[in-house]
Amino acid sequence: MKKLLVLALALVLALSMVACATDAEPEEKVTDAPKATEATEDEEPEEAVVMSYEEFVAAEIDSEVTVETYIQAKQGHWTDDQGVSKATFYTQNEEGAYFLYDMPCSAEEYEALTEGTKIKVTGYKAEWSGEVEIIDAKFEIIEGDQFYAAATDVTEYLGTDELINHMNKLVTFTDMTVESIEYKNGEPGDDIYVNFTKDDAAYSFCVEMYLTGPDSEVYTAVGELAAGDVVDVEGFLYWYEGPNTHITAVTVK
């Protein structure tokens, strides 16, 4: 009897221990879940710093440059083999001048880029046969002030190292004597090559068809010049193996 009582008590005790274990809350499972990271916005590209003309001159060829300048003349608009519309511009500000070669530019933008319009240009400084220019450029129009360059008389610098410092500016030369006139391809319709002399030295100028075409006053006026005529010449101081001014006006003395 005692044995039965002991067994019964043991059975009750065992059942109570099982019940306690069943009622206990399960342990929380700890995992190494990755921590959430904060979303970050794309960083804004740094805005290019606008150079002074002195800094542009000092910049290495093929380096990226950014300038603010003003349209002074447009030299043609066309579409290349890849379907990209481009144009070439003479530009200038109060410090110096910049030749923008083959700058991507739609027909609508070309019409909007009138003389005096201010633009910000970012591209690469390049050189071709002595001519320093900006290529592969992007631009934006800056609304507000305008600038129209007055022609600088650089006659005294002919034949000196100083002349190159006025590259691409609107300039004038006084009392130049016509030596010869030649149409490219031998007849009107294309560029006109003009040789002038001054103080027994000869200089090559050009009427650039894309800048001042056959329908312009200067094209007609230059075509009517004769050897020995003395003239004042205005134009943009382009450089090709030396000064090769693109003529925009002539005045016969």
PDB file of C-alpha atoms in Angstrom, residues 74-246:
ATOM      1  CA  LYS A  74      28.271  83.320 -85.915  1.00  0.00           C
ATOM      2  CA  GLN A  75      30.234  81.325 -88.463  1.00  0.00           C
ATOM      3  CA  GLY A  76      27.862  78.758 -89.925  1.00  0.00           C
ATOM      4  CA  HIS A  77      25.456  76.114 -88.665  1.00  0.00           C
ATOM      5  CA  TRP A  78      25.316  72.532 -89.948  1.00  0.00           C
ATOM      6  CA  THR A  79      24.575  68.906 -89.022  1.00  0.00           C
ATOM      7  CA  ASP A  80      27.423  66.398 -88.903  1.00  0.00           C
ATOM      8  CA  ASP A  81      27.428  62.756 -90.064  1.00  0.00           C
ATOM      9  CA  GLN A  82      26.070  61.616 -86.681  1.00  0.00           C
ATOM     10  CA  GLY A  83      23.102  63.973 -86.922  1.00  0.00           C
ATOM     11  CA  VAL A  84      24.446  66.454 -84.360  1.00  0.00           C
ATOM     12  CA  SER A  85      23.748  70.126 -85.077  1.00  0.00           C
ATOM     13  CA  LYS A  86      26.812  72.327 -84.578  1.00  0.00           C
ATOM     14  CA  ALA A  87      27.945  75.902 -85.040  1.00  0.00           C
ATOM     15  CA  THR A  88      31.077  78.018 -84.682  1.00  0.00           C
ATOM     16  CA  PHE A  89      31.152  81.364 -82.885  1.00  0.00           C
ATOM     17  CA  TYR A  90      33.398  84.329 -82.272  1.00  0.00           C
ATOM     18  CA  THR A  91      32.900  85.468 -78.688  1.00  0.00           C
ATOM     19  CA  GLN A  92      34.457  88.089 -76.470  1.00  0.00           C
ATOM     20  CA  ASN A  93      34.178  89.652 -73.028  1.00  0.00           C
ATOM     21  CA  GLU A  94      35.842  92.635 -71.401  1.00  0.00           C
ATOM     22  CA  GLU A  95      39.101  90.680 -70.894  1.00  0.00           C
ATOM     23  CA  GLY A  96      39.643  88.710 -74.095  1.00  0.00           C
ATOM     24  CA  ALA A  97      38.167  86.596 -76.876  1.00  0.00           C
ATOM     25  CA  TYR A  98      37.280  82.919 -77.342  1.00  0.00           C
ATOM     26  CA  PHE A  99      36.698  80.978 -80.568  1.00  0.00           C
ATOM     27  CA  LEU A 100      34.067  78.264 -80.047  1.00  0.00           C
ATOM     28  CA  TYR A 101      34.572  75.630 -82.719  1.00  0.00           C
ATOM     29  CA  ASP A 102      31.891  73.097 -83.717  1.00  0.00           C
ATOM     30  CA  MET A 103      29.840  73.652 -80.570  1.00  0.00           C
ATOM     31  CA  PRO A 104      26.721  71.435 -80.431  1.00  0.00           C
ATOM     32  CA  CYS A 105      23.811  73.767 -81.000  1.00  0.00           C
ATOM     33  CA  SER A 106      20.307  73.177 -82.322  1.00  0.00           C
ATOM     34  CA  ALA A 107      18.788  75.346 -85.045  1.00  0.00           C
ATOM     35  CA  GLU A 108      16.551  76.991 -82.434  1.00  0.00           C
ATOM     36  CA  GLU A 109      19.507  77.708 -80.139  1.00  0.00           C
ATOM     37  CA  TYR A 110      21.493  79.076 -83.071  1.00  0.00           C
ATOM     38  CA  GLU A 111      18.747  81.594 -83.782  1.00  0.00           C
ATOM     39  CA  ALA A 112      18.601  82.556 -80.103  1.00  0.00           C
ATOM     40  CA  LEU A 113      22.354  83.189 -79.867  1.00  0.00           C
ATOM     41  CA  THR A 114      22.255  86.702 -81.254  1.00  0.00           C
ATOM     42  CA  GLU A 115      25.108  89.199 -81.074  1.00  0.00           C
ATOM     43  CA  GLY A 116      25.691  90.378 -77.511  1.00  0.00           C
ATOM     44  CA  THR A 117      24.128  87.304 -75.843  1.00  0.00           C
ATOM     45  CA  LYS A 118      25.958  86.146 -72.722  1.00  0.00           C
ATOM     46  CA  ILE A 119      26.738  82.436 -72.389  1.00  0.00           C
ATOM     47  CA  LYS A 120      28.562  80.150 -69.983  1.00  0.00           C
ATOM     48  CA  VAL A 121      30.688  77.626 -71.854  1.00  0.00           C
ATOM     49  CA  THR A 122      32.425  74.476 -70.623  1.00  0.00           C
ATOM     50  CA  GLY A 123      34.664  72.581 -73.039  1.00  0.00           C
ATOM     51  CA  TYR A 124      38.271  71.763 -73.788  1.00  0.00           C
ATOM     52  CA  LYS A 125      41.071  74.101 -74.792  1.00  0.00           C
ATOM     53  CA  ALA A 126      42.543  73.074 -78.143  1.00  0.00           C
ATOM     54  CA  GLU A 127      44.978  74.368 -80.736  1.00  0.00           C
ATOM     55  CA  TRP A 128      45.009  73.895 -84.490  1.00  0.00           C
ATOM     56  CA  SER A 129      47.762  75.410 -86.663  1.00  0.00           C
ATOM     57  CA  GLY A 130      48.267  78.089 -84.029  1.00  0.00           C
ATOM     58  CA  GLU A 131      44.578  78.931 -83.525  1.00  0.00           C
ATOM     59  CA  VAL A 132      43.524  78.500 -79.882  1.00  0.00           C
ATOM     60  CA  GLU A 133      39.881  77.468 -79.526  1.00  0.00           C
ATOM     61  CA  ILE A 134      37.339  75.727 -77.315  1.00  0.00           C
ATOM     62  CA  ILE A 135      35.984  72.399 -78.601  1.00  0.00           C
ATOM     63  CA  ASP A 136      33.492  69.743 -77.427  1.00  0.00           C
ATOM     64  CA  ALA A 137      31.690  72.499 -75.587  1.00  0.00           C
ATOM     65  CA  LYS A 138      28.375  72.755 -73.785  1.00  0.00           C
ATOM     66  CA  PHE A 139      26.751  76.094 -73.127  1.00  0.00           C
ATOM     67  CA  GLU A 140      23.935  77.804 -71.306  1.00  0.00           C
ATOM     68  CA  ILE A 141      22.472  81.214 -72.002  1.00  0.00           C
ATOM     69  CA  ILE A 142      22.767  83.717 -69.157  1.00  0.00           C
ATOM     70  CA  GLU A 143      19.951  86.204 -69.185  1.00  0.00           C
ATOM     71  CA  GLY A 144      20.686  89.812 -68.376  1.00  0.00           C
ATOM     72  CA  ASP A 145      23.527  92.027 -69.482  1.00  0.00           C
ATOM     73  CA  GLN A 146      24.890  92.077 -73.024  1.00  0.00           C
ATOM     74  CA  PHE A 147      28.255  93.066 -74.445  1.00  0.00           C
ATOM     75  CA  TYR A 148      29.256  94.338 -77.873  1.00  0.00           C
ATOM     76  CA  ALA A 149      32.996  94.479 -78.459  1.00  0.00           C
ATOM     77  CA  ALA A 150      34.465  97.616 -79.977  1.00  0.00           C
ATOM     78  CA  ALA A 151      37.169  96.941 -82.556  1.00  0.00           C
ATOM     79  CA  THR A 152      40.694  97.390 -81.184  1.00  0.00           C
ATOM     80  CA  ASP A 153      43.269  99.004 -83.467  1.00  0.00           C
ATOM     81  CA  VAL A 154      46.253  96.640 -83.480  1.00  0.00           C
ATOM     82  CA  THR A 155      48.110  98.039 -86.498  1.00  0.00           C
ATOM     83  CA  GLU A 156      51.150  98.870 -84.377  1.00  0.00           C
ATOM     84  CA  TYR A 157      51.511  95.210 -83.384  1.00  0.00           C
ATOM     85  CA  LEU A 158      51.849  93.851 -86.923  1.00  0.00           C
ATOM     86  CA  GLY A 159      55.044  91.846 -87.139  1.00  0.00           C
ATOM     87  CA  THR A 160      55.486  91.705 -83.345  1.00  0.00           C
ATOM     88  CA  ASP A 161      54.933  89.030 -80.684  1.00  0.00           C
ATOM     89  CA  GLU A 162      52.279  91.250 -79.085  1.00  0.00           C
ATOM     90  CA  LEU A 163      49.744  90.643 -81.849  1.00  0.00           C
ATOM     91  CA  ILE A 164      48.952  87.065 -80.758  1.00  0.00           C
ATOM     92  CA  ASN A 165      47.701  88.407 -77.424  1.00  0.00           C
ATOM     93  CA  HIS A 166      44.680  89.772 -79.316  1.00  0.00           C
ATOM     94  CA  MET A 167      43.791  86.467 -80.972  1.00  0.00           C
ATOM     95  CA  ASN A 168      40.084  86.121 -81.885  1.00  0.00           C
ATOM     96  CA  LYS A 169      39.256  89.710 -80.916  1.00  0.00           C
ATOM     97  CA  LEU A 170      37.460  92.131 -83.191  1.00  0.00           C
ATOM     98  CA  VAL A 171      40.324  94.302 -84.443  1.00  0.00           C
ATOM     99  CA  THR A 172      41.190  96.955 -87.040  1.00  0.00           C
ATOM    100  CA  PHE A 173      44.246  97.622 -89.182  1.00  0.00           C
ATOM    101  CA  THR A 174      44.735 101.036 -90.761  1.00  0.00           C
ATOM    102  CA  ASP A 175      46.341 102.067 -94.051  1.00  0.00           C
ATOM    103  CA  MET A 176      46.844  98.584 -95.456  1.00  0.00           C
ATOM    104  CA  THR A 177      47.800  98.344 -99.143  1.00  0.00           C
ATOM    105  CA  VAL A 178      46.138  95.679-101.278  1.00  0.00           C
ATOM    106  CA  GLU A 179      48.733  93.452-102.899  1.00  0.00           C
ATOM    107  CA  SER A 180      46.562  90.686-104.396  1.00  0.00           C
ATOM    108  CA  ILE A 181      43.081  89.146-104.290  1.00  0.00           C
ATOM    109  CA  GLU A 182      42.278  85.519-105.096  1.00  0.00           C
ATOM    110  CA  TYR A 183      39.019  83.572-104.940  1.00  0.00           C
ATOM    111  CA  LYS A 184      39.242  80.056-103.567  1.00  0.00           C
ATOM    112  CA  ASN A 185      38.557  77.691-106.482  1.00  0.00           C
ATOM    113  CA  GLY A 186      39.181  80.599-108.855  1.00  0.00           C
ATOM    114  CA  GLU A 187      35.743  82.225-108.880  1.00  0.00           C
ATOM    115  CA  PRO A 188      33.261  84.003-106.575  1.00  0.00           C
ATOM    116  CA  GLY A 189      31.188  81.856-104.249  1.00  0.00           C
ATOM    117  CA  ASP A 190      33.825  80.642-101.802  1.00  0.00           C
ATOM    118  CA  ASP A 191      36.473  82.221 -99.567  1.00  0.00           C
ATOM    119  CA  ILE A 192      38.484  85.211-100.782  1.00  0.00           C
ATOM    120  CA  TYR A 193      42.193  85.340 -99.990  1.00  0.00           C
ATOM    121  CA  VAL A 194      43.577  88.863 -99.686  1.00  0.00           C
ATOM    122  CA  ASN A 195      47.213  89.845 -99.265  1.00  0.00           C
ATOM    123  CA  PHE A 196      48.021  93.249 -97.792  1.00  0.00           C
ATOM    124  CA  THR A 197      51.313  95.008 -97.253  1.00  0.00           C
ATOM    125  CA  LYS A 198      52.294  97.378 -94.493  1.00  0.00           C
ATOM    126  CA  ASP A 199      55.764  98.882 -94.081  1.00  0.00           C
ATOM    127  CA  ASP A 200      57.178  96.494 -96.690  1.00  0.00           C
ATOM    128  CA  ALA A 201      55.847  93.393 -94.906  1.00  0.00           C
ATOM    129  CA  ALA A 202      53.062  91.154 -96.298  1.00  0.00           C
ATOM    130  CA  TYR A 203      50.072  89.764 -94.373  1.00  0.00           C
ATOM    131  CA  SER A 204      47.386  87.234 -95.371  1.00  0.00           C
ATOM    132  CA  PHE A 205      43.728  87.993 -94.650  1.00  0.00           C
ATOM    133  CA  CYS A 206      40.560  86.120 -95.609  1.00  0.00           C
ATOM    134  CA  VAL A 207      36.893  86.702 -96.324  1.00  0.00           C
ATOM    135  CA  GLU A 208      35.458  83.568 -94.716  1.00  0.00           C
ATOM    136  CA  MET A 209      32.420  82.399 -96.685  1.00  0.00           C
ATOM    137  CA  TYR A 210      30.689  80.907 -93.621  1.00  0.00           C
ATOM    138  CA  LEU A 211      31.116  84.153 -91.695  1.00  0.00           C
ATOM    139  CA  THR A 212      30.502  86.724 -94.446  1.00  0.00           C
ATOM    140  CA  GLY A 213      29.115  84.940 -97.490  1.00  0.00           C
ATOM    141  CA  PRO A 214      28.641  86.048-101.109  1.00  0.00           C
ATOM    142  CA  ASP A 215      25.455  87.921-100.197  1.00  0.00           C
ATOM    143  CA  SER A 216      27.217  90.160 -97.654  1.00  0.00           C
ATOM    144  CA  GLU A 217      28.390  93.717 -98.276  1.00  0.00           C
ATOM    145  CA  VAL A 218      31.978  92.966 -97.309  1.00  0.00           C
ATOM    146  CA  TYR A 219      32.196  90.047 -99.747  1.00  0.00           C
ATOM    147  CA  THR A 220      31.191  92.335-102.587  1.00  0.00           C
ATOM    148  CA  ALA A 221      33.410  95.200-101.393  1.00  0.00           C
ATOM    149  CA  VAL A 222      36.531  93.028-101.136  1.00  0.00           C
ATOM    150  CA  GLY A 223      35.830  91.497-104.536  1.00  0.00           C
ATOM    151  CA  GLU A 224      35.929  94.979-106.038  1.00  0.00           C
ATOM    152  CA  LEU A 225      39.300  95.951-104.544  1.00  0.00           C
ATOM    153  CA  ALA A 226      42.310  96.362-106.803  1.00  0.00           C
ATOM    154  CA  ALA A 227      46.030  96.029-106.200  1.00  0.00           C
ATOM    155  CA  GLY A 228      47.380  99.269-104.827  1.00  0.00           C
ATOM    156  CA  ASP A 229      44.185 100.311-103.010  1.00  0.00           C
ATOM    157  CA  VAL A 230      44.817 101.608 -99.492  1.00  0.00           C
ATOM    158  CA  VAL A 231      42.178 100.515 -96.980  1.00  0.00           C
ATOM    159  CA  ASP A 232      41.293 100.200 -93.330  1.00  0.00           C
ATOM    160  CA  VAL A 233      40.339  96.632 -92.460  1.00  0.00           C
ATOM    161  CA  GLU A 234      38.143  95.327 -89.646  1.00  0.00           C
ATOM    162  CA  GLY A 235      37.773  91.676 -88.709  1.00  0.00           C
ATOM    163  CA  PHE A 236      38.298  88.891 -86.203  1.00  0.00           C
ATOM    164  CA  LEU A 237      41.938  88.035 -85.564  1.00  0.00           C
ATOM    165  CA  TYR A 238      41.878  84.360 -86.494  1.00  0.00           C
ATOM    166  CA  TRP A 239      45.213  82.528 -86.488  1.00  0.00           C
ATOM    167  CA  TYR A 240      46.439  80.032 -89.089  1.00  0.00           C
ATOM    168  CA  GLU A 241      50.189  79.536 -89.167  1.00  0.00           C
ATOM    169  CA  GLY A 242      50.256  83.199 -88.158  1.00  0.00           C
ATOM    170  CA  PRO A 243      47.669  86.014 -88.220  1.00  0.00           C
ATOM    171  CA  ASN A 244      44.891  85.384 -90.744  1.00  0.00           C
ATOM    172  CA  THR A 245      42.221  87.946 -89.985  1.00  0.00           C
ATOM    173  CA  HIS A 246      38.670  87.097 -91.072  1.00  0.00           C
TER     174      HIS A 246
END
